[in-house]
Short mmCIF file of C-alpha atoms in Angstrom, two decimals:
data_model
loop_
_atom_site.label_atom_id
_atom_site.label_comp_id
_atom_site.label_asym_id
_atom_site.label_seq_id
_atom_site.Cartn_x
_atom_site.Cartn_y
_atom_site.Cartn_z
CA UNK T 190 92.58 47.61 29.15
CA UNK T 191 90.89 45.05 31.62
CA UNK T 192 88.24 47.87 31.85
CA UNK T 193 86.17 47.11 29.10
CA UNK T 194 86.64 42.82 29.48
CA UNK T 195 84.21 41.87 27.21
CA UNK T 196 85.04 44.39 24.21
CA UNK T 197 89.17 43.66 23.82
CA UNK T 198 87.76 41.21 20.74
CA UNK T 199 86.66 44.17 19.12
CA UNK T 200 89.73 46.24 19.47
CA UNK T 201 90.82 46.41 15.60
CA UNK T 202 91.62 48.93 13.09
CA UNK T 203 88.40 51.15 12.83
CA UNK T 204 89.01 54.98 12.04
CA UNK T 205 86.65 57.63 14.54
CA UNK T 206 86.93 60.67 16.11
CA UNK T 207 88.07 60.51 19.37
CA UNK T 208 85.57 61.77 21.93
CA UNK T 209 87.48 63.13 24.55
CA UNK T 210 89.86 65.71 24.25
CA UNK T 211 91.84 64.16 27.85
CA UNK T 212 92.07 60.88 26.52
CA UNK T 213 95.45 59.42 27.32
CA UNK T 214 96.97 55.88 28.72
CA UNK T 215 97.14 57.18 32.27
CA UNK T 216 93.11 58.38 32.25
CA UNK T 217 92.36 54.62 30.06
CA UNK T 218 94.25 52.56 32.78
CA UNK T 219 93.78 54.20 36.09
CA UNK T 220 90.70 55.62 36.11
CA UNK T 221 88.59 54.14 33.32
CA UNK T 222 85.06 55.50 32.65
CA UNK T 223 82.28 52.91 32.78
CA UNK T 224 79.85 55.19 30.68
CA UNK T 225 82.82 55.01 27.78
CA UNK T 226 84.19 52.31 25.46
CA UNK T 227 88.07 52.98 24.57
CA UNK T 228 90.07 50.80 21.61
CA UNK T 229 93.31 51.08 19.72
CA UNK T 230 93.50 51.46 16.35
CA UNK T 231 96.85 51.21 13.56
CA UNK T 232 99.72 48.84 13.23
CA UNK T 233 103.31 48.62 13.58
CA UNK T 234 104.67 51.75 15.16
CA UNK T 235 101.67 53.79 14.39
CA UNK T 236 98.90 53.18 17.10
CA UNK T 237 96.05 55.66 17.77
CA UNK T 238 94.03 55.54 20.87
CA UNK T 239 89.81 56.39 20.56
CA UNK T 240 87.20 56.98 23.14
CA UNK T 241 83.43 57.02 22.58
CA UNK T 242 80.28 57.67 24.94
CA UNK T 243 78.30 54.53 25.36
CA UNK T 244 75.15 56.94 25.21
CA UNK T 245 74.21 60.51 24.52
CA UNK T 246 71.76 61.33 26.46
CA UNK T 247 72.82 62.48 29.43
CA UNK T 248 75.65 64.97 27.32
CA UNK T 249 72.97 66.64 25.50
CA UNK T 250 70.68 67.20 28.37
CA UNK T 251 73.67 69.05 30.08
CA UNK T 252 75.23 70.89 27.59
CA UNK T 253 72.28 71.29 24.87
CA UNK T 254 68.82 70.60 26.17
CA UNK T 255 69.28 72.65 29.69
CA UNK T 256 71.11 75.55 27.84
CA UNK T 257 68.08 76.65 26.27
CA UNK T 258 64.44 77.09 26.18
CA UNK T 259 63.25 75.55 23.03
CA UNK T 260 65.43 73.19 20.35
CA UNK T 261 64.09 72.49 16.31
CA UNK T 262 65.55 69.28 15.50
CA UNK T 263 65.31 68.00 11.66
CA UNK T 264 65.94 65.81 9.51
CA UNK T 265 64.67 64.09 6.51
CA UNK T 266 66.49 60.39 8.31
CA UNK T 267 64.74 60.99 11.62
CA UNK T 268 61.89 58.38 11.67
CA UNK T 269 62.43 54.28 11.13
CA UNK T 270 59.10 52.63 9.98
CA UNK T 271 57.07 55.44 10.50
CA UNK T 272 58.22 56.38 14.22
CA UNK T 273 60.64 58.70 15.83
CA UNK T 274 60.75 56.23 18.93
CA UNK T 275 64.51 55.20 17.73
CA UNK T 276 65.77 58.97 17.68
CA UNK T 277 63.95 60.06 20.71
CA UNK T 278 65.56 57.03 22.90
CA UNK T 279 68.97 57.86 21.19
CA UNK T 280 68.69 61.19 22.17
CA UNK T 281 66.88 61.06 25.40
CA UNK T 282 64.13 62.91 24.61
CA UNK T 283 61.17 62.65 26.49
CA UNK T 284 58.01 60.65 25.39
CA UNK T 285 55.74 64.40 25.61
CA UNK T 286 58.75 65.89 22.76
CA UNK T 287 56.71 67.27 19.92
CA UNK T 288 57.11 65.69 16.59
CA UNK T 289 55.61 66.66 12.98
CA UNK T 290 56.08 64.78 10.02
CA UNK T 291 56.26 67.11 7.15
CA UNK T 292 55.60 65.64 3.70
CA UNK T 293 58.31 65.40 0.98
CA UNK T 294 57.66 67.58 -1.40
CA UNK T 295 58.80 65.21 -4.37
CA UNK T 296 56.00 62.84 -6.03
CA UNK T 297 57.84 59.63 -5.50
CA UNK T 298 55.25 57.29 -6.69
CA UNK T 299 55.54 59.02 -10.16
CA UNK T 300 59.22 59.98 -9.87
CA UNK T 301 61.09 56.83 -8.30
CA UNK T 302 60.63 52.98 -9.18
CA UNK T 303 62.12 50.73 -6.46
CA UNK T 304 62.80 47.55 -7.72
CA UNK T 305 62.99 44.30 -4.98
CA UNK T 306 64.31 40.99 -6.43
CA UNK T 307 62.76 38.14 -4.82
CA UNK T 308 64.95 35.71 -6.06
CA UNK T 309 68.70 36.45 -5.37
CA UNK T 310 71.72 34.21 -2.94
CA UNK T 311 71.79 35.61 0.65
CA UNK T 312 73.91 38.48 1.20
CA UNK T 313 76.20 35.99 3.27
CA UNK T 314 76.45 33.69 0.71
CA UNK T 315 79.27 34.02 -1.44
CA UNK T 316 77.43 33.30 -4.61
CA UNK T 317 75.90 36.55 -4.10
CA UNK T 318 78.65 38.62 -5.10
CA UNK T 319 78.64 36.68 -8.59
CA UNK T 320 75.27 37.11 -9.19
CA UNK T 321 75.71 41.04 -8.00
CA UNK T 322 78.16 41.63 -10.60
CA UNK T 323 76.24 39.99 -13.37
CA UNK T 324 73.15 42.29 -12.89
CA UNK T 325 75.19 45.36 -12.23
CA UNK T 326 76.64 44.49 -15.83
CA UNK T 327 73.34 44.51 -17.21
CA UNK T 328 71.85 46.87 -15.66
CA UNK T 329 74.51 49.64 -16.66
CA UNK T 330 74.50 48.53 -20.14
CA UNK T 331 70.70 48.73 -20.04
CA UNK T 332 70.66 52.26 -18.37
CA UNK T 333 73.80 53.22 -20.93
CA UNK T 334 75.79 54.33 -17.52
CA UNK T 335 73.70 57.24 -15.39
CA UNK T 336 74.14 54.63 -12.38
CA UNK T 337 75.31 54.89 -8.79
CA UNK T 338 76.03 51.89 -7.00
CA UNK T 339 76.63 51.85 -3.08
CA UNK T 340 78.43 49.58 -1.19
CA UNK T 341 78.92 48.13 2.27
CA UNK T 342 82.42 47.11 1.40
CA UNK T 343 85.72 48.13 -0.25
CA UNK T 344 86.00 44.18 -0.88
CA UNK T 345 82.74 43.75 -2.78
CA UNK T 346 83.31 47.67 -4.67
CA UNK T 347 86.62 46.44 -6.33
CA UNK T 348 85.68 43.36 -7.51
CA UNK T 349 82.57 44.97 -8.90
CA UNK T 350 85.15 47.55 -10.43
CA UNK T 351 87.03 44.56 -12.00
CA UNK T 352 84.08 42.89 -13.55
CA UNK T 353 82.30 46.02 -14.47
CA UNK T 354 85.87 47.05 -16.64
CA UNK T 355 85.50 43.89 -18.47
CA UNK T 356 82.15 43.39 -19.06
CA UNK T 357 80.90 47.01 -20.20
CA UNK T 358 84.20 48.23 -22.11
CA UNK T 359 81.63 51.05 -23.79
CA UNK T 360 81.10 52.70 -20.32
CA UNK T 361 83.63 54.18 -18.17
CA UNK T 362 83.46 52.99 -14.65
CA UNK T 363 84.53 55.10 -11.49
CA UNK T 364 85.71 53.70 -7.85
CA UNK T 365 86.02 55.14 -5.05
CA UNK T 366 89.50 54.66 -3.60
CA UNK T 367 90.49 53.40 -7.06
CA UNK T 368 90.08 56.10 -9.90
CA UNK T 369 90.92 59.55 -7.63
CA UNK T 370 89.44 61.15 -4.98
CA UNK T 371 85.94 61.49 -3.75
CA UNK T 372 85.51 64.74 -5.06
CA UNK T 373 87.26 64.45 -8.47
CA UNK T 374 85.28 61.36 -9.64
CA UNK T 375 82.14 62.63 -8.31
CA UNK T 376 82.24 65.54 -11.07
CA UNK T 377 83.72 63.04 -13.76
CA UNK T 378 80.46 60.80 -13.11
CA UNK T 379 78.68 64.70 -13.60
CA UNK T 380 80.23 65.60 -16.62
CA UNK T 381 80.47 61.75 -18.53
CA UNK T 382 76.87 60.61 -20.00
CA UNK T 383 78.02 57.16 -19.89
CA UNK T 384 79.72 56.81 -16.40
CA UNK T 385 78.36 54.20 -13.72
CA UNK T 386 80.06 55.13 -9.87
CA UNK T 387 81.06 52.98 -7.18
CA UNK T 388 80.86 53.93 -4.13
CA UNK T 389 80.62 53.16 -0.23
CA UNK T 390 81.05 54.85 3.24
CA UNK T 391 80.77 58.45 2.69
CA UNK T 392 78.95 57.96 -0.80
CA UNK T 393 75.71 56.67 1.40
CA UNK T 394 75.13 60.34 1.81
CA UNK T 395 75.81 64.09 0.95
CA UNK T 396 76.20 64.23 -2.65
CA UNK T 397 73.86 65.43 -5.01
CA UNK T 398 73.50 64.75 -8.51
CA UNK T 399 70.80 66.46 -10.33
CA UNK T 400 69.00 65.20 -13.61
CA UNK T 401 70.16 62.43 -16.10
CA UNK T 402 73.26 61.94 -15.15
CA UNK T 403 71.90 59.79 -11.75
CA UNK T 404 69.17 58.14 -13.52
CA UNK T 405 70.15 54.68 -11.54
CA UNK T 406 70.24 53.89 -7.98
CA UNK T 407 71.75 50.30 -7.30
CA UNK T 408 72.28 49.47 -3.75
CA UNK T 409 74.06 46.00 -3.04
CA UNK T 410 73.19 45.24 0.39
CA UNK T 411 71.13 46.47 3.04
CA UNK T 412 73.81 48.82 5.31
CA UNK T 413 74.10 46.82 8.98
CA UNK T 414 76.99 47.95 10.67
CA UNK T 415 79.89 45.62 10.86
CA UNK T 416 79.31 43.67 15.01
CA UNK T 417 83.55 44.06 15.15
CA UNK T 418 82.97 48.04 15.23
CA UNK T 419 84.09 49.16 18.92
CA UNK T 420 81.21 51.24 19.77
CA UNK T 421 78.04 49.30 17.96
CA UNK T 422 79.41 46.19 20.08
CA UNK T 423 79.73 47.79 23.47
CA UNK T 424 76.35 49.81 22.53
CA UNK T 425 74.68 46.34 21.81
CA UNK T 426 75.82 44.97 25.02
CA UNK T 427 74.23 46.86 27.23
CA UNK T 428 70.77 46.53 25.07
CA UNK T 429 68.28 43.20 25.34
CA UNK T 430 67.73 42.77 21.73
CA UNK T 431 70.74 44.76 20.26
CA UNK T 432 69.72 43.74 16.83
CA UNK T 433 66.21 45.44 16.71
CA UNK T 434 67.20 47.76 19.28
CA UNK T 435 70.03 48.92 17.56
CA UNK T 436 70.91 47.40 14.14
CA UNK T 437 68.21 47.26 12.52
CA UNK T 438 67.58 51.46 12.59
CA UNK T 439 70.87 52.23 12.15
CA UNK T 440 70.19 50.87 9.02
CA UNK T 441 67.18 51.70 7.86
CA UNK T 442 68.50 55.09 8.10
CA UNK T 443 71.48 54.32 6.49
CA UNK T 444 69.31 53.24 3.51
CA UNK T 445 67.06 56.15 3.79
CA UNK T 446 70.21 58.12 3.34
CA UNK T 447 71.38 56.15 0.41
CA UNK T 448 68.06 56.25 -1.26
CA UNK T 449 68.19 60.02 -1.05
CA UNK T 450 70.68 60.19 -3.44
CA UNK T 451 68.12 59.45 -6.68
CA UNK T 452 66.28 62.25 -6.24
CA UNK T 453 67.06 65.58 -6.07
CA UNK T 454 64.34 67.91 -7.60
CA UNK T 455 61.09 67.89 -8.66
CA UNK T 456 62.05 67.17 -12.31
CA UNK T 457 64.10 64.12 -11.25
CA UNK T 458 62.79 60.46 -12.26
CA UNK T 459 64.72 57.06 -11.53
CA UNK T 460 65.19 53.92 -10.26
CA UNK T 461 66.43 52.23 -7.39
CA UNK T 462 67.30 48.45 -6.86
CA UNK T 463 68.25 46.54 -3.28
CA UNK T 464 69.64 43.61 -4.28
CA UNK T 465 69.38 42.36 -0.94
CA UNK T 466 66.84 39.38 -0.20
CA UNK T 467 66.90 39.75 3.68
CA UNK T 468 64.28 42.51 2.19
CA UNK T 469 61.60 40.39 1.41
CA UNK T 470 63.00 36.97 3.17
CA UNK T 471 63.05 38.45 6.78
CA UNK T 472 60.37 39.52 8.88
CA UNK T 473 62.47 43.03 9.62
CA UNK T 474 62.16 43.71 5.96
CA UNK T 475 59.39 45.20 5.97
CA UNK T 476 60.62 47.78 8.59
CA UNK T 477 62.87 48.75 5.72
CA UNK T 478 60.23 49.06 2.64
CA UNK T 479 57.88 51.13 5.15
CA UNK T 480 60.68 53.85 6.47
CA UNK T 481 61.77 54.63 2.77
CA UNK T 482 59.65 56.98 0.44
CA UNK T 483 56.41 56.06 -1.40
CA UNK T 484 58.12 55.05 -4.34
CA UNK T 485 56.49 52.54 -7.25
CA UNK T 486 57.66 49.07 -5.71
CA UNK T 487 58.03 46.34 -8.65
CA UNK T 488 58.67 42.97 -6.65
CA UNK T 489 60.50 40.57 -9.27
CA UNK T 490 63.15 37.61 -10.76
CA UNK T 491 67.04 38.77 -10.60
CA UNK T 492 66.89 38.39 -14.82
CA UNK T 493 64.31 40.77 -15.08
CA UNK T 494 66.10 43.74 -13.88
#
């Protein structure tokens, strides 16, 4: 695997689709493609082999953009801080592609409170998770469940889980990977008035909840992508600042996704909470608050949540 030299650090277990459908050892070691990043995946006896594209680009202008005479690409997660500079460079697009931003047709300022503690531990420091768990107690007692909380880890979600079982007996708590499958405690959280949900990865995006029953949005931490992950570290080193380049929109639309999830209809009304102080602490914060929608932001102390 001498190939790829500077990325055998970040071969680890990491679950992805492979990306080639002639991958194999012979293709990896003799004739390895510089435009590709290849890692192994498992332990023991079970091993699984992946292969990624470094970049896009140059796929979709072959087999998509050439192929026809006029492409509609949307989204509602397209633009970060206002632009679609990040999606067009992604994508390869060139700088004369025509773009429209079409409004939402939700009135967040009325419908959505976003709520930004100024006050909280960095996300790095491990006081943080304390602290996380002490406001997530109170603020599912306060909402009486009707709360979704998103993750970045499966560490952080079960000892939420734990603390959240012993704090708030009156409310019954739901974890992903913990109380069933996605699915099945997705329509519990429906069905039970006083349910709060825990969830991460695939929660971030495509569920819907409609009405009371999501009345909370917590998010933990802002949604950077883990540097060990094969592709986002051979991605980031062929970029000169991988970080704003790279990391910083992949997260932002991460967190556009996960702020989707409040509301759903015209008739919805909620709050959201990042309880993540890079938000107002860091200059790239800001790229955050402006790429999410116009919600009602309340800047305030951790104990007034």
């Amino acid at each position: 695997f001498s190939s790829r030299r500077r990325h055998t650090r970040y071969w680890r277990d990491w679950s992805s689709d492979v990306c080639s459908s002639d991958l194999s050892l012979t293709r990896i070691l003799a004739a390895p493609d510089d435009t590709e990043v290849y890692w192994i995946s498992g332990a023991g006896r079970e091993m699984t082999m992946h292969a990624a594209p470094l970049a896009v680009d140059a796929l979709l202008q072959s087999n998509l953009y050439e192929q026809k005479s006029a492409i509609i690409m949307t989204s509602a997660t397209i633009q970060v801080g206002g632009s679609f500079r990040h999606f067009r460079n992604r994508l390869g697009l060139p700088q004369d592609t025509m773009v429209l931003e079409v409004a939402s047709p939700f009135d967040y300022p009325n419908q959505a409170l976003l709520l930004v503690p100024r006050d909280l531990p960095d996300p790095t420091s491990p006081a943080h998770g304390m602290v996380v768990q002490d406001i997530l107690a109170g603020v599912a007692s306060a909402m009486n469940g009707r709360t979704l909380v998103l993750f970045t880890s499966y560490a952080s979600l079960r000892a939420a889980h734990e603390h959240l079982r012993e704090m708030t007996p009156h409310l019954t708590i739901l974890g992903q990977g913990i109380d069933g499958p996605r699915s099945v405690i997705l329509d519990r959280f429906r069905a039970t008035p006083n349910a709060v949900l825990l969830g991460t990865n695939s929660f971030w995006e495509g569920i819907d909840v409609v009405g009371d029953a999501l009345s909370c949005l917590v998010i933990v931490k802002l949604p950077f992508t883990v540097p060990s992950d094969p592709v986002f570290a051979a991605r980031s080193d062929l970029l000169e600042d991988s970080f704003m380049q790279l990391a910083v929109p992949q997260a932002v639309l991460r967190l556009k996704q996960g702020f989707g999830r409040l509301i759903r209809s015209a008739t919805d009304r909620g709050v959201v909470a990042i309880l993540d102080s890079r938000l107002v602490k860091r200059r790239y914060g800001q790229t955050f608050l402006d790429s999410l929608p116009p919600a009602t932001i309340v800047h305030c102390g951790a104990r007034e949540l």
